[in-house]
């Protein structure tokens, strides 16, 4: 049976061109980028080139790119690294952050920091009134994601950054779900630090970066040989870093084309979903073009996902990392969605290889499953 993948916010397939760029560094070019001989120099040059490619995609200078093992590490590096430097005060993060921002922020609350969760509106956008209110209190750092991983809703990061800077707070954004889907410009966002990850943009798993404004100082999570300007010691994962660079290059060259293609497919899906009576979350806000987040009243999301999987379609319930957690999505609860509707949430996220035929086949399968599950529910009542 064929399998159609609609879970690109969890991870994307490795692009063939990215794989080709990585292969020499998995085979014959295995040098350590710190070695002074020919193979080391080749590895170093490859890392330098990747740094330029990542920097170009987000409009920064290459030394601002600190390679990490992924988005999780980059988010931890900012929050924990800043907390080592700043005196404890308030840390403000949105109520819809990924757990790899939410958990480190909660950990600071146990170390003398005051944690403030910024409220979101019913559309899933951070409430600027709550930002203003939060910044009345002395705040050391603010972290608000650029696009939410579940709803795809784009956040007013530049506006929040402006206010955070005025309040002398360090501003960070987790841009993992925005990169490769919309233009992400570090300078225009006016943030002090930004997280990106390779495997959401057709690059390899296990590579990411924290983009850092040189005017802030962070303490490293890992110390040792002083790699990455002392911010992340450890022998560089050259093949993955090369793949990340290649994926950024690819994304830069096809951003507009991808956005238009995915937006069209999403509109097709959502037309079908609305016709079937689905509730679509965040669809009145600006969203990244590939994501649709929906629920059917009275139908459990996990059950829907399992039934769709049996029919050859891969979709997700909320965030991939918390799909084993039976609690309704914290993002939806923060948006004021009733828990019984939030329990039905399904995340559908498109990628470049999806077609209109894939979408039509998905909608046909969904229609069957929803009708069957509704019948079962009606019989149980
Ligand atoms: N931030 C967001 C918004 C994400 O969606 C994810 C992954 O799902 C991450 C961070 C973690 O990135 P990584 O998988 O590279 O650790």
Tab-separated table of C-alpha atoms and ligand atoms in Angstrom:
chain	number	residue	atom	x	y	z
A	1	UNK	CA	0.000	0.000	0.000
A	2	UNK	CA	1.255	3.484	-0.758
A	3	UNK	CA	1.803	5.912	2.077
A	4	UNK	CA	1.216	9.649	1.715
A	5	UNK	CA	3.127	11.769	4.204
A	6	UNK	CA	1.400	14.884	5.539
A	7	UNK	CA	3.544	15.392	8.658
A	8	UNK	CA	6.236	17.781	7.428
A	9	UNK	CA	6.129	19.877	10.603
A	10	UNK	CA	7.431	16.807	12.459
A	11	UNK	CA	10.228	16.277	9.973
A	12	UNK	CA	10.896	16.407	6.231
A	13	UNK	CA	12.559	13.885	3.932
A	14	UNK	CA	16.196	14.536	3.062
A	15	UNK	CA	16.369	16.205	-0.352
A	16	UNK	CA	18.430	14.236	-2.894
A	17	UNK	CA	20.665	17.283	-3.537
A	18	UNK	CA	21.296	17.641	0.179
A	19	UNK	CA	22.217	13.965	0.411
A	20	UNK	CA	24.633	14.347	-2.541
A	21	UNK	CA	26.316	17.284	-0.789
A	22	UNK	CA	26.689	15.239	2.419
A	23	UNK	CA	27.928	11.946	0.965
A	24	UNK	CA	31.613	12.864	0.453
A	25	UNK	CA	31.797	13.822	4.155
A	26	UNK	CA	30.272	10.498	5.210
A	27	UNK	CA	32.689	8.579	2.992
A	28	UNK	CA	36.168	9.714	1.996
A	29	UNK	CA	36.271	13.237	3.505
A	30	UNK	CA	36.072	12.175	7.146
A	31	UNK	CA	38.594	14.699	8.494
A	32	UNK	CA	38.147	16.541	11.790
A	33	UNK	CA	37.534	20.225	11.032
A	34	UNK	CA	40.068	21.139	13.748
A	35	UNK	CA	42.930	19.138	12.179
A	36	UNK	CA	45.656	21.162	10.465
A	37	UNK	CA	46.309	18.713	7.607
A	38	UNK	CA	44.701	18.576	4.188
A	39	UNK	CA	41.646	16.536	5.234
A	40	UNK	CA	41.035	18.772	8.228
A	41	UNK	CA	41.258	21.869	6.054
A	42	UNK	CA	38.743	20.368	3.588
A	43	UNK	CA	36.329	19.695	6.457
A	44	UNK	CA	36.846	23.210	7.870
A	45	UNK	CA	36.177	24.778	4.477
A	46	UNK	CA	32.967	22.762	4.158
A	47	UNK	CA	31.794	23.930	7.604
A	48	UNK	CA	32.679	27.527	6.694
A	49	UNK	CA	30.712	27.276	3.459
A	50	UNK	CA	27.692	25.846	5.301
A	51	UNK	CA	27.938	28.710	7.807
A	52	UNK	CA	27.768	31.161	4.898
A	53	UNK	CA	24.764	29.352	3.403
A	54	UNK	CA	22.833	29.392	6.696
A	55	UNK	CA	23.792	33.038	7.295
A	56	UNK	CA	22.626	34.043	3.804
A	57	UNK	CA	19.174	32.490	4.287
A	58	UNK	CA	18.520	34.450	7.497
A	59	UNK	CA	20.405	37.654	6.577
A	60	UNK	CA	23.234	37.643	9.110
A	61	UNK	CA	27.028	37.539	8.987
A	62	UNK	CA	28.520	34.018	9.112
A	63	UNK	CA	30.188	34.409	12.554
A	64	UNK	CA	26.719	34.905	14.037
A	65	UNK	CA	25.822	31.274	13.250
A	66	UNK	CA	26.540	28.854	16.112
A	67	UNK	CA	26.001	25.273	14.974
A	68	UNK	CA	24.237	22.950	17.419
A	69	UNK	CA	22.734	19.462	17.360
A	70	UNK	CA	19.343	20.935	16.438
A	71	UNK	CA	16.560	23.263	17.501
A	72	UNK	CA	16.197	21.780	20.980
A	73	UNK	CA	19.825	22.449	21.838
A	74	UNK	CA	19.748	25.956	20.344
A	75	UNK	CA	16.668	26.901	22.414
A	76	UNK	CA	18.284	25.495	25.567
A	77	UNK	CA	21.535	27.315	24.753
A	78	UNK	CA	19.761	30.647	24.590
A	79	UNK	CA	17.594	30.287	27.682
A	80	UNK	CA	20.098	28.574	29.973
A	81	UNK	CA	23.073	30.417	28.481
A	82	UNK	CA	21.441	33.814	29.005
A	83	UNK	CA	20.345	32.893	32.537
A	84	UNK	CA	23.988	32.268	33.482
A	85	UNK	CA	24.896	35.799	32.436
A	86	UNK	CA	21.852	37.847	33.495
A	87	UNK	CA	20.742	38.507	37.049
A	88	UNK	CA	17.465	36.661	37.797
A	89	UNK	CA	14.400	38.735	36.941
A	90	UNK	CA	11.385	37.886	34.780
A	91	UNK	CA	11.526	35.462	31.841
A	92	UNK	CA	8.550	35.901	29.495
A	93	UNK	CA	7.677	33.180	26.979
A	94	UNK	CA	4.478	32.701	25.024
A	95	UNK	CA	1.939	30.166	26.283
A	96	UNK	CA	2.296	28.239	23.000
A	97	UNK	CA	6.054	27.609	22.899
A	98	UNK	CA	7.496	24.236	21.943
A	99	UNK	CA	8.456	22.192	25.046
A	100	UNK	CA	12.152	22.851	24.338
A	101	UNK	CA	11.525	26.519	25.200
A	102	UNK	CA	8.751	26.016	27.771
A	103	UNK	CA	10.641	23.441	29.900
A	104	UNK	CA	13.951	25.388	30.190
A	105	UNK	CA	11.929	28.523	31.052
A	106	UNK	CA	10.056	26.568	33.726
A	107	UNK	CA	13.428	25.350	35.050
A	108	UNK	CA	14.507	28.999	35.510
A	109	UNK	CA	11.438	29.546	37.666
A	110	UNK	CA	12.990	27.074	40.114
A	111	UNK	CA	16.207	29.137	40.147
A	112	UNK	CA	14.913	32.482	41.288
A	113	UNK	CA	13.431	33.708	38.007
A	114	UNK	CA	9.829	34.788	37.701
A	115	UNK	CA	8.133	32.997	34.801
A	116	UNK	CA	5.492	34.821	32.788
A	117	UNK	CA	3.523	33.014	30.088
A	118	UNK	CA	2.269	35.451	27.472
A	119	UNK	CA	-1.365	34.944	26.532
A	120	UNK	CA	-2.576	34.297	22.978
A	121	UNK	CA	-5.842	35.331	21.327
A	122	UNK	CA	-8.460	32.868	20.082
A	123	UNK	CA	-6.710	32.967	16.709
A	124	UNK	CA	-3.471	31.778	18.287
A	125	UNK	CA	-1.543	35.063	18.071
A	126	UNK	CA	0.390	36.421	21.062
A	127	UNK	CA	-1.665	39.168	22.677
A	128	UNK	CA	0.273	42.442	22.467
A	129	UNK	CA	-1.629	43.880	25.432
A	130	UNK	CA	-0.322	41.036	27.547
A	131	UNK	CA	3.213	41.674	26.225
A	132	UNK	CA	2.946	45.336	27.286
A	133	UNK	CA	1.584	44.296	30.647
A	134	UNK	CA	4.360	41.719	31.179
A	135	UNK	CA	7.085	44.231	30.298
A	136	UNK	CA	5.945	46.533	33.111
A	137	UNK	CA	7.886	44.103	35.299
A	138	UNK	CA	11.705	44.048	34.991
A	139	UNK	CA	12.359	41.367	32.361
A	140	UNK	CA	15.678	39.740	31.467
A	141	UNK	CA	14.564	37.738	28.466
A	142	UNK	CA	11.616	37.158	26.177
A	143	UNK	CA	11.139	34.180	23.877
A	144	UNK	CA	8.325	33.986	21.324
A	145	UNK	CA	8.315	31.555	18.412
A	146	UNK	CA	8.034	32.854	14.849
A	147	UNK	CA	5.532	30.212	13.714
A	148	UNK	CA	3.693	27.746	15.922
A	149	UNK	CA	4.426	24.086	15.213
A	150	UNK	CA	0.802	22.984	15.640
A	151	UNK	CA	-1.350	25.760	14.153
A	152	UNK	CA	1.271	27.312	11.854
A	153	UNK	CA	0.203	30.761	13.137
A	154	UNK	CA	2.866	33.432	12.569
A	155	UNK	CA	3.653	35.559	15.619
A	156	UNK	CA	4.303	39.334	15.731
A	157	UNK	CA	7.956	38.789	16.683
A	158	UNK	CA	9.313	42.093	15.302
A	159	UNK	CA	6.735	44.079	17.301
A	160	UNK	CA	7.454	42.110	20.460
A	161	UNK	CA	11.212	42.521	19.903
A	162	UNK	CA	10.823	46.280	19.620
A	163	UNK	CA	9.056	46.408	22.968
A	164	UNK	CA	11.474	43.945	24.580
A	165	UNK	CA	14.468	46.015	23.451
A	166	UNK	CA	12.863	49.187	24.795
A	167	UNK	CA	12.477	47.364	28.128
A	168	UNK	CA	16.157	46.250	27.941
A	169	UNK	CA	15.226	42.555	27.718
A	170	UNK	CA	16.998	40.057	25.445
A	171	UNK	CA	14.677	38.815	22.743
A	172	UNK	CA	14.814	35.313	21.276
A	173	UNK	CA	12.673	33.638	18.651
A	174	UNK	CA	12.354	29.963	17.785
A	175	UNK	CA	12.117	30.110	13.980
A	176	UNK	CA	12.268	26.329	13.442
A	177	UNK	CA	8.773	26.113	11.903
A	178	UNK	CA	9.075	29.318	9.887
A	179	UNK	CA	12.381	28.687	8.125
A	180	UNK	CA	11.975	27.498	4.548
A	181	UNK	CA	8.249	28.346	4.583
A	182	UNK	CA	8.326	32.147	4.846
A	183	UNK	CA	11.165	34.702	4.588
A	184	UNK	CA	13.066	34.778	7.890
A	185	UNK	CA	15.258	37.863	8.276
A	186	UNK	CA	17.124	38.119	11.586
A	187	UNK	CA	17.930	41.797	11.059
A	188	UNK	CA	14.343	42.743	10.229
A	189	UNK	CA	13.005	40.808	13.229
A	190	UNK	CA	15.370	42.800	15.484
A	191	UNK	CA	15.871	39.835	17.815
A	192	UNK	CA	19.012	39.075	19.824
A	193	UNK	CA	18.957	35.345	19.109
A	194	UNK	CA	17.089	32.934	16.847
A	195	UNK	CA	16.821	29.157	16.621
A	196	UNK	CA	16.784	27.190	13.350
A	197	UNK	CA	16.887	23.471	12.549
A	198	UNK	CA	17.908	21.482	9.450
A	199	UNK	CA	15.450	18.576	9.447
A	200	UNK	CA	12.374	20.760	8.969
A	201	UNK	CA	13.783	22.143	5.697
A	202	UNK	CA	14.724	18.911	3.859
A	203	UNK	CA	18.079	18.701	5.653
A	204	UNK	CA	19.398	16.019	8.026
A	205	UNK	CA	18.261	15.393	11.589
A	206	UNK	CA	20.718	16.404	14.304
A	207	UNK	CA	21.840	19.785	12.947
A	208	UNK	CA	20.638	23.256	13.792
A	209	UNK	CA	21.940	26.627	14.870
A	210	UNK	CA	21.495	29.473	17.264
A	211	UNK	CA	21.894	32.769	15.433
A	212	UNK	CA	23.328	35.277	17.864
A	213	UNK	CA	23.611	39.045	17.940
A	214	UNK	CA	27.218	39.672	18.965
A	215	UNK	CA	26.057	42.307	21.426
A	216	UNK	CA	24.810	39.645	23.821
A	217	UNK	CA	26.883	37.180	25.763
A	218	UNK	CA	25.825	33.609	26.491
A	219	UNK	CA	27.395	30.906	28.634
A	220	UNK	CA	27.889	27.593	26.792
A	221	UNK	CA	25.929	24.465	27.715
A	222	UNK	CA	28.910	22.340	26.681
A	223	UNK	CA	32.472	23.401	27.342
A	224	UNK	CA	35.599	21.718	26.075
A	225	UNK	CA	37.730	22.434	23.027
A	226	UNK	CA	36.184	25.849	22.430
A	227	UNK	CA	34.469	25.098	19.115
A	228	UNK	CA	31.881	27.505	17.687
A	229	UNK	CA	33.489	30.578	19.303
A	230	UNK	CA	33.467	28.765	22.638
A	231	UNK	CA	29.669	28.524	22.619
A	232	UNK	CA	29.410	24.856	21.666
A	233	UNK	CA	32.387	22.625	22.181
A	234	UNK	CA	32.508	19.251	20.457
A	235	UNK	CA	33.877	17.977	17.153
A	236	UNK	CA	31.674	19.403	14.415
A	237	UNK	CA	29.200	17.012	12.778
A	238	UNK	CA	30.589	17.917	9.359
A	239	UNK	CA	28.205	15.853	7.143
A	240	UNK	CA	25.112	17.169	8.969
A	241	UNK	CA	26.383	20.766	8.949
A	242	UNK	CA	27.136	20.489	5.219
A	243	UNK	CA	23.623	19.106	4.700
A	244	UNK	CA	22.132	21.976	6.704
A	245	UNK	CA	23.994	24.477	4.518
A	246	UNK	CA	22.833	22.763	1.323
A	247	UNK	CA	19.243	22.690	2.598
A	248	UNK	CA	19.411	26.452	3.325
A	249	UNK	CA	20.712	27.092	-0.174
A	250	UNK	CA	17.879	25.046	-1.614
A	251	UNK	CA	15.286	26.844	0.524
A	252	UNK	CA	16.608	30.277	-0.492
A	253	UNK	CA	16.213	29.398	-4.163
A	254	UNK	CA	12.635	28.140	-4.008
A	255	UNK	CA	10.933	29.937	-1.120
A	256	UNK	CA	8.314	31.819	-3.169
A	257	UNK	CA	7.590	28.852	-5.404
A	258	UNK	CA	7.078	26.500	-2.431
A	259	UNK	CA	4.893	28.992	-0.578
A	260	UNK	CA	2.579	29.426	-3.572
A	261	UNK	CA	2.356	25.668	-4.224
A	262	UNK	CA	1.664	24.747	-0.603
A	263	UNK	CA	-0.809	27.562	-0.042
A	264	UNK	CA	-2.853	26.329	-3.003
A	265	UNK	CA	-2.871	22.769	-1.703
A	266	UNK	CA	-3.773	23.907	1.794
A	267	UNK	CA	-6.733	25.895	0.430
A	268	UNK	CA	-7.879	22.714	-1.352
A	269	UNK	CA	-7.643	20.703	1.853
A	270	UNK	CA	-9.406	23.301	3.948
A	271	UNK	CA	-12.231	23.634	1.452
A	272	UNK	CA	-12.790	19.890	1.835
A	273	UNK	CA	-12.451	20.027	5.619
A	274	UNK	CA	-14.977	22.862	5.921
A	275	UNK	CA	-17.430	20.986	3.692
A	276	UNK	CA	-17.162	18.051	6.122
A	277	UNK	CA	-17.871	20.327	9.099
A	278	UNK	CA	-14.378	20.453	10.610
A	279	UNK	CA	-13.330	23.204	13.006
A	280	UNK	CA	-10.098	24.753	11.676
A	281	UNK	CA	-7.842	26.392	14.267
A	282	UNK	CA	-6.035	29.676	13.635
A	283	UNK	CA	-7.322	30.052	10.083
A	284	UNK	CA	-8.182	33.722	10.548
A	285	UNK	CA	-4.574	34.558	11.441
A	286	UNK	CA	-1.518	34.690	9.190
A	287	UNK	CA	-0.092	31.186	8.953
A	288	UNK	CA	2.849	29.425	7.324
A	289	UNK	CA	1.476	28.067	4.046
A	290	UNK	CA	1.778	24.320	4.675
A	291	UNK	CA	-0.119	23.776	7.925
A	292	UNK	CA	-3.756	23.046	8.696
A	293	UNK	CA	-4.906	22.204	12.210
A	294	UNK	CA	-8.434	20.883	12.613
A	295	UNK	CA	-10.872	18.769	14.607
A	296	UNK	CA	-14.274	17.152	14.210
A	297	UNK	CA	-16.595	17.557	17.185
A	298	UNK	CA	-17.070	14.266	19.013
A	299	UNK	CA	-14.224	12.448	17.232
A	300	UNK	CA	-11.023	11.669	19.086
A	301	UNK	CA	-7.882	12.894	17.293
A	302	UNK	CA	-5.768	9.831	18.133
A	303	UNK	CA	-8.428	7.505	16.742
A	304	UNK	CA	-8.653	9.545	13.553
A	305	UNK	CA	-4.877	9.437	13.140
A	306	UNK	CA	-4.723	5.674	13.629
A	307	UNK	CA	-7.559	5.080	11.142
A	308	UNK	CA	-5.939	7.380	8.562
A	309	UNK	CA	-2.621	5.619	9.081
A	310	UNK	CA	-4.296	2.265	8.295
A	311	UNK	CA	-5.519	3.828	5.043
A	312	UNK	CA	-2.021	5.053	4.132
A	313	UNK	CA	-1.998	8.681	5.293
A	314	UNK	CA	0.438	10.126	7.849
A	315	UNK	CA	-0.863	13.045	9.925
A	316	UNK	CA	-0.185	14.105	13.523
A	317	UNK	CA	-2.010	14.910	16.733
A	318	UNK	CA	-0.652	18.261	17.912
A	319	UNK	CA	3.098	18.428	18.422
A	320	UNK	CA	5.000	15.293	17.311
A	321	UNK	CA	7.123	15.302	20.441
A	322	UNK	CA	4.076	15.092	22.697
A	323	UNK	CA	2.000	12.662	20.648
A	324	UNK	CA	2.253	10.059	23.431
A	325	UNK	CA	0.783	12.562	25.861
A	326	UNK	CA	-2.999	12.101	26.204
A	327	UNK	CA	-3.498	15.646	27.542
A	328	UNK	CA	-5.117	18.037	25.042
A	329	UNK	CA	-2.715	20.399	23.273
A	330	UNK	CA	-1.479	23.262	25.482
A	331	UNK	CA	-1.500	25.497	22.395
A	332	UNK	CA	-5.207	24.897	21.797
A	333	UNK	CA	-6.070	25.328	25.474
A	334	UNK	CA	-4.162	28.639	25.466
A	335	UNK	CA	-6.285	29.648	22.452
A	336	UNK	CA	-9.384	29.022	24.563
A	337	UNK	CA	-10.459	25.877	22.687
A	338	UNK	CA	-12.658	23.615	24.848
A	339	UNK	CA	-10.760	20.467	25.988
A	340	UNK	CA	-13.309	18.117	24.355
A	341	UNK	CA	-12.703	19.781	20.963
A	342	UNK	CA	-8.930	20.048	21.527
A	343	UNK	CA	-8.835	16.249	22.072
A	344	UNK	CA	-9.942	15.880	18.451
A	345	UNK	CA	-7.065	17.940	17.035
A	346	UNK	CA	-5.275	16.709	13.938
A	347	UNK	CA	-2.289	18.474	12.373
A	348	UNK	CA	-1.933	18.200	8.631
A	349	UNK	CA	1.360	19.586	7.274
A	350	UNK	CA	2.214	19.621	3.590
A	351	UNK	CA	5.594	19.314	1.915
A	352	UNK	CA	7.044	19.970	-1.523
A	353	UNK	CA	6.337	16.520	-2.929
A	354	UNK	CA	2.603	16.506	-2.071
A	355	UNK	CA	0.197	16.876	-4.996
A	356	UNK	CA	-3.458	17.793	-5.543
A	357	UNK	CA	-4.162	14.072	-6.111
A	358	UNK	CA	-2.640	13.280	-2.700
A	359	UNK	CA	-4.887	15.881	-1.111
A	360	UNK	CA	-8.006	14.562	-2.876
A	361	UNK	CA	-7.202	10.994	-1.853
A	362	UNK	CA	-6.714	12.180	1.739
A	363	UNK	CA	-10.038	14.015	1.769
A	364	UNK	CA	-11.839	10.953	0.379
A	365	UNK	CA	-10.291	8.726	3.061
A	366	UNK	CA	-11.082	11.238	5.788
A	367	UNK	CA	-14.693	11.445	4.691
A	368	UNK	CA	-15.042	7.667	5.019
A	369	UNK	CA	-13.325	7.544	8.409
A	370	UNK	CA	-15.301	10.457	9.831
A	371	UNK	CA	-18.608	8.940	8.669
A	372	UNK	CA	-17.672	5.571	10.220
A	373	UNK	CA	-16.541	7.091	13.528
A	374	UNK	CA	-19.635	9.305	13.725
A	375	UNK	CA	-21.827	6.222	13.250
A	376	UNK	CA	-19.977	4.392	16.010
A	377	UNK	CA	-20.388	7.373	18.345
A	378	UNK	CA	-24.098	7.624	17.501
A	379	UNK	CA	-24.564	3.896	18.221
A	380	UNK	CA	-22.771	4.212	21.563
A	381	UNK	CA	-25.099	7.022	22.713
B	1	LIG	N1	11.031	24.278	17.947
B	1	LIG	C1	9.919	23.978	17.255
B	1	LIG	C2	8.875	25.015	17.052
B	1	LIG	C3	9.757	22.692	16.733
B	1	LIG	O1	8.654	22.397	16.053
B	1	LIG	C4	10.772	21.725	16.960
B	1	LIG	C5	10.624	20.334	16.487
B	1	LIG	O2	9.555	19.779	16.422
B	1	LIG	C6	11.908	22.101	17.685
B	1	LIG	C7	12.001	23.390	18.162
B	1	LIG	C8	12.999	21.132	17.988
B	1	LIG	O3	13.927	21.071	16.934
B	1	LIG	P1	14.892	19.801	16.799
B	1	LIG	O4	14.003	18.645	16.400
B	1	LIG	O5	15.871	20.181	15.725
B	1	LIG	O6	15.538	19.598	18.119
